[in-house]
mmCIF file of C-alpha atoms in Angstrom:
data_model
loop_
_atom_site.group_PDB
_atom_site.id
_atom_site.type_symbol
_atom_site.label_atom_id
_atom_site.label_comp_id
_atom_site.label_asym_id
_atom_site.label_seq_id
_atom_site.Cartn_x
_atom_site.Cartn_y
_atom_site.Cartn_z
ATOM 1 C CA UNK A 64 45.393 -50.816 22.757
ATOM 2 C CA UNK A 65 44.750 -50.419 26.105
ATOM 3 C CA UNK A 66 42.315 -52.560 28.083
ATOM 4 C CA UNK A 67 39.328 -51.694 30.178
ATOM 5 C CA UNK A 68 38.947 -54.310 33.194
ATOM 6 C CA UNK A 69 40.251 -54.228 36.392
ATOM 7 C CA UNK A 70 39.255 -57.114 39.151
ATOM 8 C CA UNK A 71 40.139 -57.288 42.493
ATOM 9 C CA UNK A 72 43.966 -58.103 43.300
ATOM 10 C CA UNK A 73 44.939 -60.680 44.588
ATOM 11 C CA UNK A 74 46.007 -60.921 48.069
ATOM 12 C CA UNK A 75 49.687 -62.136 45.862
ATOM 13 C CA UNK A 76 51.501 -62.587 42.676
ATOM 14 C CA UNK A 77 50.776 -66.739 44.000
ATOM 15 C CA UNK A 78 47.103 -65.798 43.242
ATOM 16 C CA UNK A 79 47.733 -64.072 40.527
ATOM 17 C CA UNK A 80 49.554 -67.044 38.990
ATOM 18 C CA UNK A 81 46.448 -69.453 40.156
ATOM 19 C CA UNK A 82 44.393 -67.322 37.618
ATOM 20 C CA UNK A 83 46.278 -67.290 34.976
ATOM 21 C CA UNK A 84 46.694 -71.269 35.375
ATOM 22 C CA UNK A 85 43.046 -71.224 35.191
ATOM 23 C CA UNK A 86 43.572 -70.586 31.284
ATOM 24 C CA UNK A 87 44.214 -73.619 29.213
ATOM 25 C CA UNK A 88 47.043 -74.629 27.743
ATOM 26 C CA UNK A 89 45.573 -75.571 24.579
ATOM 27 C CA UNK A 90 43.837 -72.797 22.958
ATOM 28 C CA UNK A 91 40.197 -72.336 23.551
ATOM 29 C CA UNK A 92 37.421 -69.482 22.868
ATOM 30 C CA UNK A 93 36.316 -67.464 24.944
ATOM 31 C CA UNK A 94 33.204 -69.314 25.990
ATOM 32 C CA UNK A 95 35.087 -72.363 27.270
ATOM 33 C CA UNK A 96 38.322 -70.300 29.078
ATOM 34 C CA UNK A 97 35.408 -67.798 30.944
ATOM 35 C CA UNK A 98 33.800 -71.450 31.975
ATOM 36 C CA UNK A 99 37.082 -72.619 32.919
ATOM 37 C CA UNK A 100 37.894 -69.415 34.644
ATOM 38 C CA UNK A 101 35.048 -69.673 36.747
ATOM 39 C CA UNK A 102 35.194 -72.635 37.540
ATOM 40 C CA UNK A 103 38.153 -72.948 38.715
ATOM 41 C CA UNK A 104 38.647 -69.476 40.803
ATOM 42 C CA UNK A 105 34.846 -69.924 41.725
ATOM 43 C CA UNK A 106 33.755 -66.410 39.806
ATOM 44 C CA UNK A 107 30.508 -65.369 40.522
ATOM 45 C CA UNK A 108 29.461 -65.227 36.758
ATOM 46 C CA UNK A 109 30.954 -64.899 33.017
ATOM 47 C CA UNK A 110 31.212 -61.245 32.856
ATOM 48 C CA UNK A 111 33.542 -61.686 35.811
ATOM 49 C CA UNK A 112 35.781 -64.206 34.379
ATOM 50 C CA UNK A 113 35.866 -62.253 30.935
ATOM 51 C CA UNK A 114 36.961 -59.031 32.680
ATOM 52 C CA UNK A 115 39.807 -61.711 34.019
ATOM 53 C CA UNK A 116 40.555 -62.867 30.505
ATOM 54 C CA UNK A 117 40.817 -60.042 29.259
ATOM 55 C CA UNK A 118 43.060 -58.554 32.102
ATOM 56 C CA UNK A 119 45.187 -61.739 32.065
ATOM 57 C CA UNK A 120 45.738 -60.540 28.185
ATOM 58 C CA UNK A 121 46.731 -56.833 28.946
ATOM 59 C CA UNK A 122 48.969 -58.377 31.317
ATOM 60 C CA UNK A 123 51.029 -60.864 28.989
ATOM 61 C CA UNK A 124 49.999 -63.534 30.950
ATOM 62 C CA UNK A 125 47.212 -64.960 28.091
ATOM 63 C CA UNK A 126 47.403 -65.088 24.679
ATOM 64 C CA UNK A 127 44.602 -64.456 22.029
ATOM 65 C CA UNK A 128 45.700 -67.128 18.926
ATOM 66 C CA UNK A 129 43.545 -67.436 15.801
ATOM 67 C CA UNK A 130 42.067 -70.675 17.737
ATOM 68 C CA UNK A 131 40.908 -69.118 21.028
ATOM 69 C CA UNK A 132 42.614 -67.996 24.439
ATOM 70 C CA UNK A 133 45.731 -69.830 25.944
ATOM 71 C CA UNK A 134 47.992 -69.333 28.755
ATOM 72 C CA UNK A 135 51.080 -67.789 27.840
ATOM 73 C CA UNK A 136 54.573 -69.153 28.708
ATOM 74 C CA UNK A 137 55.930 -66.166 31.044
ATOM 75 C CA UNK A 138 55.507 -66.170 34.963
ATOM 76 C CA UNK A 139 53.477 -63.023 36.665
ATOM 77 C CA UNK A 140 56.406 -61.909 38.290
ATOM 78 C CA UNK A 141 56.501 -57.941 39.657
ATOM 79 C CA UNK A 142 58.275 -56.778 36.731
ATOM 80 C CA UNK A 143 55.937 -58.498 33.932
ATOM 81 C CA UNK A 144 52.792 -56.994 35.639
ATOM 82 C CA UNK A 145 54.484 -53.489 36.058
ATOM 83 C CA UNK A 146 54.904 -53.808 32.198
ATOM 84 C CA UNK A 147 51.457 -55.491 31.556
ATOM 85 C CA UNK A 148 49.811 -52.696 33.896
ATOM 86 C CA UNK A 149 51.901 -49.878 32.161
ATOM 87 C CA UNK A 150 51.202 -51.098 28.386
ATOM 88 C CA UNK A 151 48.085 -52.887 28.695
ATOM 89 C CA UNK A 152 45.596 -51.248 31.105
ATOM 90 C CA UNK A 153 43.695 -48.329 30.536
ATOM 91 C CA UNK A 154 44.494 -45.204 32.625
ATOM 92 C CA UNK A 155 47.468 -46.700 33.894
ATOM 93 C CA UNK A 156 50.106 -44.114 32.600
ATOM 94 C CA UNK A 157 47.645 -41.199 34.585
ATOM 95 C CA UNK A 158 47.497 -42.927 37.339
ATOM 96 C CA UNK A 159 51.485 -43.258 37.594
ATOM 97 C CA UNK A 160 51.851 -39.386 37.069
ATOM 98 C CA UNK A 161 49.316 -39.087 39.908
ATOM 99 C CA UNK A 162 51.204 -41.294 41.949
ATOM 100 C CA UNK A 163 54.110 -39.037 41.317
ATOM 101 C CA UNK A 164 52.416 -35.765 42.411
ATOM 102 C CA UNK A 165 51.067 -36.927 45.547
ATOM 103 C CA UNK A 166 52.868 -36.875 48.637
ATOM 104 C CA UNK A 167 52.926 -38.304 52.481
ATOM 105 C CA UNK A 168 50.878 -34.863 53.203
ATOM 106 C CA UNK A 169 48.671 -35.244 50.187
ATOM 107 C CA UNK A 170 48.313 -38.590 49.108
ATOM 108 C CA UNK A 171 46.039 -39.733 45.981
ATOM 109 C CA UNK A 172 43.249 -41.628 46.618
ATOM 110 C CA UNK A 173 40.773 -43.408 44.715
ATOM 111 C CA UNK A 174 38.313 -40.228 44.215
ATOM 112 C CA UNK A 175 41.436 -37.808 43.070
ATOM 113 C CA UNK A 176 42.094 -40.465 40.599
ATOM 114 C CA UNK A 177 39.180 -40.531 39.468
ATOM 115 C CA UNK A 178 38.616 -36.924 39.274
ATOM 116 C CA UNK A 179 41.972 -36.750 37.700
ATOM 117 C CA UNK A 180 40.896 -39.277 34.927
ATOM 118 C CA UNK A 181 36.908 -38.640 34.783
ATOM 119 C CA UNK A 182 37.204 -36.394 31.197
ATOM 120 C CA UNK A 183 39.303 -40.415 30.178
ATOM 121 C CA UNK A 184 36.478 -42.511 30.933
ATOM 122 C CA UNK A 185 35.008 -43.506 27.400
ATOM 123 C CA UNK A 186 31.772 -42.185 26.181
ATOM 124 C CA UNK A 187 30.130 -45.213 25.504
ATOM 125 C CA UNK A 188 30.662 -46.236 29.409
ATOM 126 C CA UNK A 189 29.001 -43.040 30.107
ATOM 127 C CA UNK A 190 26.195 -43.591 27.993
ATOM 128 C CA UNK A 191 25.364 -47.043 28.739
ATOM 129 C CA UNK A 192 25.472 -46.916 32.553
ATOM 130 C CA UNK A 193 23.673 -44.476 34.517
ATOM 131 C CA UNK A 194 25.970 -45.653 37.564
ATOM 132 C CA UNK A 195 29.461 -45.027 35.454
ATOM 133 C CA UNK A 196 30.859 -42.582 38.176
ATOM 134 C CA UNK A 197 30.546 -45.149 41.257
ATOM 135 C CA UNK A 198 32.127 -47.941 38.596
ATOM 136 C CA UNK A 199 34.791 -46.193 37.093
ATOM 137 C CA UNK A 200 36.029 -44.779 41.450
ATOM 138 C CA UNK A 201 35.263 -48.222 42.175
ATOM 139 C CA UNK A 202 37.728 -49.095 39.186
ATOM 140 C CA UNK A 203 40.011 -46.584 40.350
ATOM 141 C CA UNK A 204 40.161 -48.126 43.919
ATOM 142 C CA UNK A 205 41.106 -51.581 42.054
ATOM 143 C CA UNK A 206 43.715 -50.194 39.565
ATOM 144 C CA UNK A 207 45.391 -48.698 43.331
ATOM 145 C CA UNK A 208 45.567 -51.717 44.329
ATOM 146 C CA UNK A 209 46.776 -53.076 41.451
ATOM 147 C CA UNK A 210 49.465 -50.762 41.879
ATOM 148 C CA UNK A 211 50.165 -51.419 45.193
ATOM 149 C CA UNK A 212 50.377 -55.074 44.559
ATOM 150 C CA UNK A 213 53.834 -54.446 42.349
ATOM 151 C CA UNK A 214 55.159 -51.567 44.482
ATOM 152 C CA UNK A 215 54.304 -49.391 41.968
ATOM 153 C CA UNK A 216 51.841 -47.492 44.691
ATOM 154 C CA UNK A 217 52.166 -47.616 48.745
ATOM 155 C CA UNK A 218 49.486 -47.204 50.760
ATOM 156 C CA UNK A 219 50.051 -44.147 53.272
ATOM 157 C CA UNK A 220 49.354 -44.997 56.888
ATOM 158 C CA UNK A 221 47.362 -43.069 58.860
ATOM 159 C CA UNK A 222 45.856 -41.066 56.052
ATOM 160 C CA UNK A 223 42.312 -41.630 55.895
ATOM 161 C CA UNK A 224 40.466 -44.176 53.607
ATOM 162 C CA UNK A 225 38.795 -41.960 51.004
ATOM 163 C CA UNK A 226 34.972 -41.192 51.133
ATOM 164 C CA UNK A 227 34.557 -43.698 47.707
ATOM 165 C CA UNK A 228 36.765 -46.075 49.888
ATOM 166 C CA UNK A 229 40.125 -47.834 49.808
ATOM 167 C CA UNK A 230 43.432 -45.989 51.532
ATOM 168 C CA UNK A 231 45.724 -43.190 49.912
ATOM 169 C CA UNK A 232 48.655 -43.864 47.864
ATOM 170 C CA UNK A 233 51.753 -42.386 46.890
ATOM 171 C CA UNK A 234 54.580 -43.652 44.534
ATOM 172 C CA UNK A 235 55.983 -47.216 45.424
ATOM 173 C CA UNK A 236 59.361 -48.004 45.315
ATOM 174 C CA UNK A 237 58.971 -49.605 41.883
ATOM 175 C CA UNK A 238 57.812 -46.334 40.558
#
């Protein structure tokens, strides 16, 4: 199963690994890791920190036991969150074919992804939020980044930021 949530990257994997120490190492629900969370990385509110849970889980880097939410035992090196990304998050494998097809002259940017994904985006997201095309390029723009982050994307330079913003990709060197 492939997960839904994408925050903002980090600035760094050392970020990265600050969240994922924000999880407990004794297993808690998910109540008391999203109060945890946000405590401790200052989130601006639960659904925030439970889009982080849950992206910590696609990851690999938290566990869901039969007793709550716990940190797993593996570091959030570049390879581990090229896997988590490629097995975990939704729209990831799309996004990587993009990445492929673009090119220094035509670069993908957060609005081709999301054009290239739009017919993806589940129908209950549709449904439930009359705003689901400015969250889901907004969610593209993240899942770039993402990318970026683990060299799986590199932004172009000099191309121009897209109109639904962030810069233009092609395939990292990871890819």
């Amino acid at each position: 199963m492939r997960l839904k949530p994408v925050p903002e990257p980090p600035a760094d994997l050392d970020a990265l690994r600050e969240y994922q120490r924000a999880v407990p190492l004794v297993p808690g629900d998910t109540d008391d890791c999203c109060a945890r969370l946000r405590r401790r990385r200052d989130l601006p509110d639960r659904q925030t920190a439970n889009d982080w849970l849950a992206f910590l889980r696609a990851l690999g880097l938290v566990e869901e036991t039969s007793r709550g939410f716990v940190r797993a035992d593996t570091e959030p090196t570049p390879e581990r969150v090229r896997e988590g990304l490629r097995d975990g998050v939704l729209l990831v494998p799309e996004a990587l074919a993009a990445l492929r097809a673009a090119s220094h002259d035509d670069p993908l940017t957060p609005d081709d992804l999301f054009a290239a994904t739009r017919d993806r985006v589940p129908r209950h997201d549709r449904a439930r939020n009359p705003e689901w095309e400015t969250a889901w390029r907004d969610r593209a723009a993240r899942l770039l980044g993402w990318l970026a982050l683990v060299d799986l994307a590199a932004p172009v330079d000099g191309a121009p930021d897209s109109p639904g913003g962030g810069p233009a990709y092609v395939a990292g060197d990871a890819l």
